[in-house]
Amino acid sequence: MFRKFLAFVFAFFLTLAFAAALPAKTKSKNKSAGKITAAKYPALQNELFAMRVLREIYAAQATYYLTVGNGRFAGGIQLLNANLIDNAVATGVKYGYIYGISEVFISGAPRFVATATPYRYGKTAKRSFYIDSGCKLRGANKFGQQADADAPLIEICTPTLAYENERKTIAAMRSLDTAQLRYRAAIGNGDYGTLTQLYNAGLINAYLAGGHYAGSVYMVVVLAQHQFQTAFYYSQSVPILYGETGFRSFYIDATGILRGADRQGLFATVSDPPIQE
C-alpha cells in the first residue's frame, strides 16, 4: 500500500512539473519565432516606411507650394532648408531607400515627382515607389530601378493642392470682376479690358495677366460697346492639369455672378450653378 501511495505522489508532482514547464517552453518558442520573422522580412517593413515617407514628402511639398514656394515646388535640398523634411530623406538613405525629389513642368504648370528606390535591391527592399502632385502613390517591383507614373496605383490620398488652388482661383476670378468694373469706370471709357490692359492699368498681377495662376489657365473675352451692344465681358478658368492642379472650372461675366462646376477639364459656362463660397 505504501509503495502505491509513493507512486501516486510521484506521478502527481511529475504532472505538475510538466504543466508548469509547458507554457514557458511555448513562450520561448514564440519569442524565437518573432525574431526569425523580423530577421526574415525586414524588406516588407522598409516598404511600408518608404510609402509613409512619400506621403510626408507630399505634405512637405504642399506646405512649400502654399508658403515660401509662392506657387512653386522644391527639390530635396530646398525642402530640407525649409525644415520640411530631414537630412536622410534629402541626401541620404532612410529605411533602406534612396529618395528622389524634383520639380517638373507639364503644360506650363509646376508639379513635383518623388521616388523611393531600394538602396540594395532584394536586401533592404524590393518594390520601388512614386508619388506626384496629384497625390497618387504608385509602386511595383522594378528590380532596383525607379518607379514612374506608369507603375500600378496603390492609393490616392487627399489632393490638398487641388483644393487650395480652387480656393485661390475663386478669389482670382472675383478679383478679375472687380478689376473690370474699375477699368470700365476709370480707364476704358465704358468698355472692359483684356488681361494685358488690366495689368497695364495696375489692376491685376503679372501671374494673372499671363493667363496662368494657381494651377489654372485664364481667358478673358471682351465685347466693346456700340449702338446695338452694351459693353460686355466674360472670364473663364480651367485647371491646367485636371485632377492635379484642380477639379472645377469657373466662369464670371459682367453680371458679377461667379459660376463653376467639375467639367472634367472643360470650360465652365453661364449655364453652370453659382458659386456661394
mmCIF file of N, CA and C in Angstrom, residues 162-273:
data_model
loop_
_atom_site.group_PDB
_atom_site.id
_atom_site.type_symbol
_atom_site.label_atom_id
_atom_site.label_comp_id
_atom_site.label_asym_id
_atom_site.label_seq_id
_atom_site.Cartn_x
_atom_site.Cartn_y
_atom_site.Cartn_z
ATOM 1 N N ALA A 162 -4.928 70.619 -55.019
ATOM 2 C CA ALA A 162 -6.022 70.904 -55.945
ATOM 3 C C ALA A 162 -7.091 71.765 -55.280
ATOM 4 N N TYR A 163 -7.459 71.421 -54.059
ATOM 5 C CA TYR A 163 -8.497 72.185 -53.372
ATOM 6 C C TYR A 163 -8.007 73.584 -52.989
ATOM 7 N N GLU A 164 -6.738 73.701 -52.620
ATOM 8 C CA GLU A 164 -6.191 75.022 -52.296
ATOM 9 C C GLU A 164 -6.117 75.885 -53.542
ATOM 10 N N ASN A 165 -5.751 75.287 -54.677
ATOM 11 C CA ASN A 165 -5.734 76.028 -55.939
ATOM 12 C C ASN A 165 -7.125 76.535 -56.296
ATOM 13 N N GLU A 166 -8.135 75.717 -56.065
ATOM 14 C CA GLU A 166 -9.502 76.142 -56.363
ATOM 15 C C GLU A 166 -9.886 77.352 -55.512
ATOM 16 N N ARG A 167 -9.494 77.332 -54.258
ATOM 17 C CA ARG A 167 -9.784 78.474 -53.381
ATOM 18 C C ARG A 167 -9.143 79.741 -53.940
ATOM 19 N N LYS A 168 -7.897 79.631 -54.396
ATOM 20 C CA LYS A 168 -7.204 80.793 -54.954
ATOM 21 C C LYS A 168 -7.815 81.212 -56.294
ATOM 22 N N THR A 169 -8.250 80.244 -57.082
ATOM 23 C CA THR A 169 -8.850 80.554 -58.383
ATOM 24 C C THR A 169 -10.168 81.296 -58.209
ATOM 25 N N ILE A 170 -10.960 80.880 -57.241
ATOM 26 C CA ILE A 170 -12.219 81.583 -56.955
ATOM 27 C C ILE A 170 -11.934 83.041 -56.595
ATOM 28 N N ALA A 171 -10.934 83.248 -55.753
ATOM 29 C CA ALA A 171 -10.569 84.626 -55.372
ATOM 30 C C ALA A 171 -10.069 85.407 -56.584
ATOM 31 N N ALA A 172 -9.303 84.749 -57.461
ATOM 32 C CA ALA A 172 -8.774 85.419 -58.654
ATOM 33 C C ALA A 172 -9.889 85.807 -59.608
ATOM 34 N N MET A 173 -10.869 84.947 -59.784
ATOM 35 C CA MET A 173 -11.980 85.263 -60.684
ATOM 36 C C MET A 173 -12.786 86.447 -60.152
ATOM 37 N N ARG A 174 -12.961 86.503 -58.869
ATOM 38 C CA ARG A 174 -13.685 87.644 -58.290
ATOM 39 C C ARG A 174 -12.862 88.932 -58.392
ATOM 40 N N SER A 175 -11.531 88.797 -58.250
ATOM 41 C CA SER A 175 -10.680 89.982 -58.392
ATOM 42 C C SER A 175 -10.687 90.474 -59.835
ATOM 43 N N LEU A 176 -10.819 89.556 -60.792
ATOM 44 C CA LEU A 176 -10.933 89.963 -62.198
ATOM 45 C C LEU A 176 -12.197 90.787 -62.422
ATOM 46 N N ASP A 177 -13.292 90.379 -61.795
ATOM 47 C CA ASP A 177 -14.532 91.128 -61.955
ATOM 48 C C ASP A 177 -14.404 92.526 -61.357
ATOM 49 N N THR A 178 -13.777 92.622 -60.181
ATOM 50 C CA THR A 178 -13.549 93.928 -59.564
ATOM 51 C C THR A 178 -12.671 94.803 -60.445
ATOM 52 N N ALA A 179 -11.628 94.194 -61.009
ATOM 53 C CA ALA A 179 -10.726 94.935 -61.900
ATOM 54 C C ALA A 179 -11.478 95.444 -63.137
ATOM 55 N N GLN A 180 -12.370 94.627 -63.666
ATOM 56 C CA GLN A 180 -13.134 95.040 -64.858
ATOM 57 C C GLN A 180 -14.043 96.221 -64.555
ATOM 58 N N LEU A 181 -14.665 96.198 -63.405
ATOM 59 C CA LEU A 181 -15.546 97.318 -63.034
ATOM 60 C C LEU A 181 -14.752 98.615 -62.904
ATOM 61 N N ARG A 182 -13.580 98.526 -62.292
ATOM 62 C CA ARG A 182 -12.736 99.719 -62.130
ATOM 63 C C ARG A 182 -12.216 100.211 -63.479
ATOM 64 N N TYR A 183 -11.818 99.272 -64.325
ATOM 65 C CA TYR A 183 -11.282 99.650 -65.635
ATOM 66 C C TYR A 183 -12.368 100.357 -66.460
ATOM 67 N N ARG A 184 -13.551 99.785 -66.467
ATOM 68 C CA ARG A 184 -14.631 100.367 -67.268
ATOM 69 C C ARG A 184 -14.992 101.770 -66.787
ATOM 70 N N ALA A 185 -14.980 101.947 -65.471
ATOM 71 C CA ALA A 185 -15.392 103.233 -64.906
ATOM 72 C C ALA A 185 -14.328 104.309 -65.053
ATOM 73 N N ALA A 186 -13.028 103.924 -64.927
ATOM 74 C CA ALA A 186 -11.974 104.942 -64.860
ATOM 75 C C ALA A 186 -11.117 105.052 -66.108
ATOM 76 N N ILE A 187 -10.942 103.961 -66.849
ATOM 77 C CA ILE A 187 -9.970 103.948 -67.945
ATOM 78 C C ILE A 187 -10.590 103.570 -69.284
ATOM 79 N N GLY A 188 -11.477 102.607 -69.261
ATOM 80 C CA GLY A 188 -11.988 102.024 -70.503
ATOM 81 C C GLY A 188 -13.019 102.844 -71.238
ATOM 82 N N ASN A 189 -13.417 103.952 -70.670
ATOM 83 C CA ASN A 189 -14.429 104.796 -71.316
ATOM 84 C C ASN A 189 -15.691 103.991 -71.622
ATOM 85 N N GLY A 190 -16.087 103.197 -70.650
ATOM 86 C CA GLY A 190 -17.305 102.406 -70.819
ATOM 87 C C GLY A 190 -17.073 100.984 -71.278
ATOM 88 N N ASP A 191 -15.839 100.684 -71.702
ATOM 89 C CA ASP A 191 -15.527 99.318 -72.163
ATOM 90 C C ASP A 191 -14.736 98.560 -71.096
ATOM 91 N N TYR A 192 -14.769 97.244 -71.204
ATOM 92 C CA TYR A 192 -13.977 96.390 -70.325
ATOM 93 C C TYR A 192 -12.597 96.155 -70.936
ATOM 94 N N GLY A 193 -11.686 95.567 -70.143
ATOM 95 C CA GLY A 193 -10.317 95.413 -70.617
ATOM 96 C C GLY A 193 -9.867 93.963 -70.756
ATOM 97 N N THR A 194 -8.876 93.762 -71.598
ATOM 98 C CA THR A 194 -8.243 92.462 -71.723
ATOM 99 C C THR A 194 -7.321 92.242 -70.523
ATOM 100 N N LEU A 195 -6.759 91.045 -70.405
ATOM 101 C CA LEU A 195 -5.824 90.785 -69.309
ATOM 102 C C LEU A 195 -4.639 91.741 -69.368
ATOM 103 N N THR A 196 -4.126 91.980 -70.564
ATOM 104 C CA THR A 196 -2.977 92.886 -70.706
ATOM 105 C C THR A 196 -3.354 94.304 -70.307
ATOM 106 N N GLN A 197 -4.518 94.769 -70.731
ATOM 107 C CA GLN A 197 -4.960 96.118 -70.392
ATOM 108 C C GLN A 197 -5.194 96.266 -68.889
ATOM 109 N N LEU A 198 -5.752 95.243 -68.272
ATOM 110 C CA LEU A 198 -5.963 95.288 -66.828
ATOM 111 C C LEU A 198 -4.638 95.335 -66.078
ATOM 112 N N TYR A 199 -3.652 94.601 -66.594
ATOM 113 C CA TYR A 199 -2.330 94.600 -65.949
ATOM 114 C C TYR A 199 -1.643 95.952 -66.126
ATOM 115 N N ASN A 200 -1.688 96.484 -67.334
ATOM 116 C CA ASN A 200 -1.056 97.791 -67.600
ATOM 117 C C ASN A 200 -1.690 98.900 -66.765
ATOM 118 N N ALA A 201 -2.948 98.701 -66.394
ATOM 119 C CA ALA A 201 -3.635 99.684 -65.543
ATOM 120 C C ALA A 201 -3.360 99.440 -64.065
ATOM 121 N N GLY A 202 -2.560 98.409 -63.762
ATOM 122 C CA GLY A 202 -2.213 98.112 -62.374
ATOM 123 C C GLY A 202 -3.339 97.479 -61.579
ATOM 124 N N LEU A 203 -4.257 96.810 -62.271
ATOM 125 C CA LEU A 203 -5.435 96.260 -61.603
ATOM 126 C C LEU A 203 -5.325 94.767 -61.295
ATOM 127 N N ILE A 204 -4.408 94.064 -61.946
ATOM 128 C CA ILE A 204 -4.177 92.648 -61.655
ATOM 129 C C ILE A 204 -2.670 92.396 -61.643
ATOM 130 N N ASN A 205 -2.265 91.246 -61.076
ATOM 131 C CA ASN A 205 -0.828 90.947 -61.009
ATOM 132 C C ASN A 205 -0.333 90.283 -62.291
ATOM 133 N N ALA A 206 0.977 90.138 -62.376
ATOM 134 C CA ALA A 206 1.599 89.617 -63.589
ATOM 135 C C ALA A 206 1.222 88.159 -63.847
ATOM 136 N N TYR A 207 1.058 87.363 -62.791
ATOM 137 C CA TYR A 207 0.691 85.951 -62.960
ATOM 138 C C TYR A 207 -0.670 85.815 -63.636
ATOM 139 N N LEU A 208 -1.629 86.574 -63.126
ATOM 140 C CA LEU A 208 -2.972 86.522 -63.688
ATOM 141 C C LEU A 208 -2.980 87.094 -65.104
ATOM 142 N N ALA A 209 -2.211 88.137 -65.332
ATOM 143 C CA ALA A 209 -2.124 88.739 -66.665
ATOM 144 C C ALA A 209 -1.543 87.762 -67.680
ATOM 145 N N GLY A 210 -0.638 86.891 -67.220
ATOM 146 C CA GLY A 210 -0.042 85.898 -68.109
ATOM 147 C C GLY A 210 -0.958 84.734 -68.402
ATOM 148 N N GLY A 211 -2.103 84.692 -67.738
ATOM 149 C CA GLY A 211 -3.073 83.644 -68.021
ATOM 150 C C GLY A 211 -2.854 82.351 -67.271
ATOM 151 N N HIS A 212 -1.846 82.315 -66.380
ATOM 152 C CA HIS A 212 -1.581 81.122 -65.570
ATOM 153 C C HIS A 212 -1.452 81.541 -64.108
ATOM 154 N N TYR A 213 -2.332 81.003 -63.273
ATOM 155 C CA TYR A 213 -2.261 81.338 -61.850
ATOM 156 C C TYR A 213 -2.980 80.260 -61.049
ATOM 157 N N ALA A 214 -2.367 79.865 -59.931
ATOM 158 C CA ALA A 214 -2.963 78.906 -59.001
ATOM 159 C C ALA A 214 -3.449 77.641 -59.695
ATOM 160 N N GLY A 215 -2.648 77.148 -60.623
ATOM 161 C CA GLY A 215 -2.957 75.884 -61.275
ATOM 162 C C GLY A 215 -4.041 75.923 -62.325
ATOM 163 N N SER A 216 -4.447 77.131 -62.740
ATOM 164 C CA SER A 216 -5.491 77.250 -63.758
ATOM 165 C C SER A 216 -5.037 78.151 -64.901
ATOM 166 N N VAL A 217 -5.671 77.975 -66.046
ATOM 167 C CA VAL A 217 -5.488 78.852 -67.208
ATOM 168 C C VAL A 217 -6.690 79.788 -67.265
ATOM 169 N N TYR A 218 -6.430 81.071 -67.559
ATOM 170 C CA TYR A 218 -7.492 82.081 -67.575
ATOM 171 C C TYR A 218 -7.659 82.665 -68.970
ATOM 172 N N MET A 219 -8.903 82.937 -69.314
ATOM 173 C CA MET A 219 -9.211 83.544 -70.607
ATOM 174 C C MET A 219 -10.250 84.643 -70.385
ATOM 175 N N VAL A 220 -10.050 85.781 -71.035
ATOM 176 C CA VAL A 220 -10.999 86.895 -70.949
ATOM 177 C C VAL A 220 -11.439 87.276 -72.357
ATOM 178 N N VAL A 221 -12.742 87.362 -72.544
ATOM 179 C CA VAL A 221 -13.318 87.808 -73.827
ATOM 180 C C VAL A 221 -14.040 89.127 -73.580
ATOM 181 N N VAL A 222 -13.723 90.150 -74.393
ATOM 182 C CA VAL A 222 -14.289 91.488 -74.222
ATOM 183 C C VAL A 222 -15.074 91.870 -75.472
ATOM 184 N N LEU A 223 -16.288 92.350 -75.266
ATOM 185 C CA LEU A 223 -17.114 92.865 -76.363
ATOM 186 C C LEU A 223 -17.298 94.361 -76.155
ATOM 187 N N ALA A 224 -16.787 95.152 -77.093
ATOM 188 C CA ALA A 224 -16.866 96.613 -76.967
ATOM 189 C C ALA A 224 -18.299 97.092 -77.198
ATOM 190 N N GLN A 225 -18.620 98.206 -76.575
ATOM 191 C CA GLN A 225 -19.953 98.781 -76.743
ATOM 192 C C GLN A 225 -20.094 99.435 -78.112
ATOM 193 N N HIS A 226 -21.287 99.404 -78.639
ATOM 194 C CA HIS A 226 -21.636 100.177 -79.841
ATOM 195 C C HIS A 226 -23.133 100.431 -79.779
ATOM 196 N N GLN A 227 -23.698 101.020 -80.832
ATOM 197 C CA GLN A 227 -25.088 101.472 -80.726
ATOM 198 C C GLN A 227 -26.087 100.329 -80.527
ATOM 199 N N PHE A 228 -25.691 99.107 -80.902
ATOM 200 C CA PHE A 228 -26.593 97.975 -80.725
ATOM 201 C C PHE A 228 -26.130 96.996 -79.642
ATOM 202 N N GLN A 229 -25.040 97.331 -78.964
ATOM 203 C CA GLN A 229 -24.451 96.386 -78.000
ATOM 204 C C GLN A 229 -23.909 97.118 -76.780
ATOM 205 N N THR A 230 -24.353 96.707 -75.608
ATOM 206 C CA THR A 230 -23.774 97.201 -74.369
ATOM 207 C C THR A 230 -22.451 96.485 -74.138
ATOM 208 N N ALA A 231 -21.479 97.195 -73.586
ATOM 209 C CA ALA A 231 -20.182 96.570 -73.305
ATOM 210 C C ALA A 231 -20.374 95.320 -72.433
ATOM 211 N N PHE A 232 -19.609 94.309 -72.748
ATOM 212 C CA PHE A 232 -19.762 93.033 -72.043
ATOM 213 C C PHE A 232 -18.412 92.319 -71.973
ATOM 214 N N TYR A 233 -18.262 91.506 -70.962
ATOM 215 C CA TYR A 233 -17.070 90.667 -70.887
ATOM 216 C C TYR A 233 -17.433 89.367 -70.191
ATOM 217 N N TYR A 234 -16.629 88.333 -70.398
ATOM 218 C CA TYR A 234 -16.709 87.130 -69.553
ATOM 219 C C TYR A 234 -15.307 86.540 -69.411
ATOM 220 N N SER A 235 -15.081 85.933 -68.252
ATOM 221 C CA SER A 235 -13.798 85.291 -67.952
ATOM 222 C C SER A 235 -14.051 83.828 -67.623
ATOM 223 N N GLN A 236 -13.114 82.988 -68.030
ATOM 224 C CA GLN A 236 -13.189 81.567 -67.744
ATOM 225 C C GLN A 236 -11.842 81.072 -67.211
ATOM 226 N N SER A 237 -11.904 80.094 -66.338
ATOM 227 C CA SER A 237 -10.673 79.445 -65.872
ATOM 228 C C SER A 237 -10.886 77.939 -65.904
ATOM 229 N N VAL A 238 -9.827 77.214 -66.196
ATOM 230 C CA VAL A 238 -9.883 75.760 -66.268
ATOM 231 C C VAL A 238 -8.583 75.200 -65.699
ATOM 232 N N PRO A 239 -8.623 74.104 -64.940
ATOM 233 C CA PRO A 239 -7.383 73.544 -64.384
ATOM 234 C C PRO A 239 -6.378 73.195 -65.471
ATOM 235 N N ILE A 240 -5.127 73.535 -65.241
ATOM 236 C CA ILE A 240 -4.072 73.194 -66.211
ATOM 237 C C ILE A 240 -3.952 71.678 -66.332
ATOM 238 N N LEU A 241 -3.943 70.996 -65.193
ATOM 239 C CA LEU A 241 -3.903 69.534 -65.167
ATOM 240 C C LEU A 241 -5.092 69.059 -64.354
ATOM 241 N N TYR A 242 -6.147 68.679 -65.030
ATOM 242 C CA TYR A 242 -7.363 68.273 -64.327
ATOM 243 C C TYR A 242 -7.069 67.115 -63.373
ATOM 244 N N GLY A 243 -7.530 67.273 -62.130
ATOM 245 C CA GLY A 243 -7.319 66.246 -61.122
ATOM 246 C C GLY A 243 -6.058 66.429 -60.314
ATOM 247 N N GLU A 244 -5.144 67.273 -60.803
ATOM 248 C CA GLU A 244 -3.904 67.542 -60.072
ATOM 249 C C GLU A 244 -3.857 68.974 -59.591
ATOM 250 N N THR A 245 -3.996 69.931 -60.528
ATOM 251 C CA THR A 245 -3.955 71.335 -60.126
ATOM 252 C C THR A 245 -5.348 71.860 -59.772
ATOM 253 N N GLY A 246 -6.370 71.083 -60.015
ATOM 254 C CA GLY A 246 -7.730 71.485 -59.681
ATOM 255 C C GLY A 246 -8.743 70.541 -60.297
ATOM 256 N N PHE A 247 -9.982 70.687 -59.856
ATOM 257 C CA PHE A 247 -11.080 69.881 -60.386
ATOM 258 C C PHE A 247 -12.132 70.737 -61.089
ATOM 259 N N ARG A 248 -12.467 71.880 -60.469
ATOM 260 C CA ARG A 248 -13.560 72.687 -61.009
ATOM 261 C C ARG A 248 -13.078 73.759 -61.977
ATOM 262 N N SER A 249 -13.927 74.031 -62.960
ATOM 263 C CA SER A 249 -13.745 75.163 -63.877
ATOM 264 C C SER A 249 -14.699 76.270 -63.439
ATOM 265 N N PHE A 250 -14.325 77.543 -63.738
ATOM 266 C CA PHE A 250 -15.135 78.671 -63.270
ATOM 267 C C PHE A 250 -15.432 79.650 -64.402
ATOM 268 N N TYR A 251 -16.517 80.416 -64.205
ATOM 269 C CA TYR A 251 -16.976 81.392 -65.204
ATOM 270 C C TYR A 251 -17.542 82.592 -64.465
ATOM 271 N N ILE A 252 -17.214 83.802 -64.953
ATOM 272 C CA ILE A 252 -17.817 85.033 -64.431
ATOM 273 C C ILE A 252 -17.952 86.011 -65.581
ATOM 274 N N ASP A 253 -18.978 86.867 -65.523
ATOM 275 C CA ASP A 253 -19.165 87.851 -66.591
ATOM 276 C C ASP A 253 -19.615 89.179 -65.995
ATOM 277 N N ALA A 254 -20.103 90.056 -66.848
ATOM 278 C CA ALA A 254 -20.453 91.411 -66.435
ATOM 279 C C ALA A 254 -21.587 91.447 -65.408
ATOM 280 N N THR A 255 -22.294 90.356 -65.237
ATOM 281 C CA THR A 255 -23.331 90.305 -64.207
ATOM 282 C C THR A 255 -22.721 90.200 -62.812
ATOM 283 N N GLY A 256 -21.460 89.803 -62.729
ATOM 284 C CA GLY A 256 -20.784 89.650 -61.441
ATOM 285 C C GLY A 256 -21.077 88.340 -60.737
ATOM 286 N N ILE A 257 -21.782 87.434 -61.396
ATOM 287 C CA ILE A 257 -22.122 86.138 -60.788
ATOM 288 C C ILE A 257 -21.047 85.111 -61.160
ATOM 289 N N LEU A 258 -20.388 84.583 -60.152
ATOM 290 C CA LEU A 258 -19.369 83.558 -60.364
ATOM 291 C C LEU A 258 -20.038 82.191 -60.414
ATOM 292 N N ARG A 259 -19.715 81.424 -61.454
ATOM 293 C CA ARG A 259 -20.293 80.103 -61.637
ATOM 294 C C ARG A 259 -19.175 79.081 -61.797
ATOM 295 N N GLY A 260 -19.495 77.832 -61.520
ATOM 296 C CA GLY A 260 -18.461 76.814 -61.680
ATOM 297 C C GLY A 260 -18.978 75.418 -61.452
ATOM 298 N N ALA A 261 -18.203 74.443 -61.924
ATOM 299 C CA ALA A 261 -18.557 73.038 -61.758
ATOM 300 C C ALA A 261 -17.359 72.194 -62.157
ATOM 301 N N ASP A 262 -17.409 70.919 -61.781
ATOM 302 C CA ASP A 262 -16.413 69.961 -62.241
ATOM 303 C C ASP A 262 -16.774 69.573 -63.664
ATOM 304 N N ARG A 263 -16.058 70.164 -64.617
ATOM 305 C CA ARG A 263 -16.347 69.945 -66.036
ATOM 306 C C ARG A 263 -15.371 68.964 -66.678
ATOM 307 N N GLN A 264 -14.676 68.197 -65.828
ATOM 308 C CA GLN A 264 -13.722 67.199 -66.332
ATOM 309 C C GLN A 264 -12.638 67.828 -67.208
ATOM 310 N N GLY A 265 -12.241 69.062 -66.843
ATOM 311 C CA GLY A 265 -11.181 69.737 -67.583
ATOM 312 C C GLY A 265 -11.650 70.637 -68.706
ATOM 313 N N LEU A 266 -12.974 70.732 -68.923
ATOM 314 C CA LEU A 266 -13.521 71.630 -69.946
ATOM 315 C C LEU A 266 -13.912 72.956 -69.301
ATOM 316 N N PHE A 267 -14.179 73.980 -70.132
ATOM 317 C CA PHE A 267 -14.518 75.305 -69.617
ATOM 318 C C PHE A 267 -15.921 75.326 -69.011
ATOM 319 N N ALA A 268 -16.066 76.097 -67.939
ATOM 320 C CA ALA A 268 -17.381 76.371 -67.367
ATOM 321 C C ALA A 268 -18.094 77.398 -68.235
ATOM 322 N N THR A 269 -19.438 77.471 -68.099
ATOM 323 C CA THR A 269 -20.230 78.395 -68.904
ATOM 324 C C THR A 269 -21.260 79.099 -68.027
ATOM 325 N N VAL A 270 -22.043 79.960 -68.651
ATOM 326 C CA VAL A 270 -23.083 80.709 -67.950
ATOM 327 C C VAL A 270 -24.193 79.759 -67.465
ATOM 328 N N SER A 271 -24.206 78.548 -67.946
ATOM 329 C CA SER A 271 -25.229 77.577 -67.535
ATOM 330 C C SER A 271 -24.888 76.862 -66.235
ATOM 331 N N ASP A 272 -23.661 77.004 -65.765
ATOM 332 C CA ASP A 272 -23.243 76.299 -64.552
ATOM 333 C C ASP A 272 -23.791 77.004 -63.302
ATOM 334 N N PRO A 273 -23.898 76.267 -62.172
ATOM 335 C CA PRO A 273 -24.500 76.851 -60.973
ATOM 336 C C PRO A 273 -23.620 77.918 -60.331
#
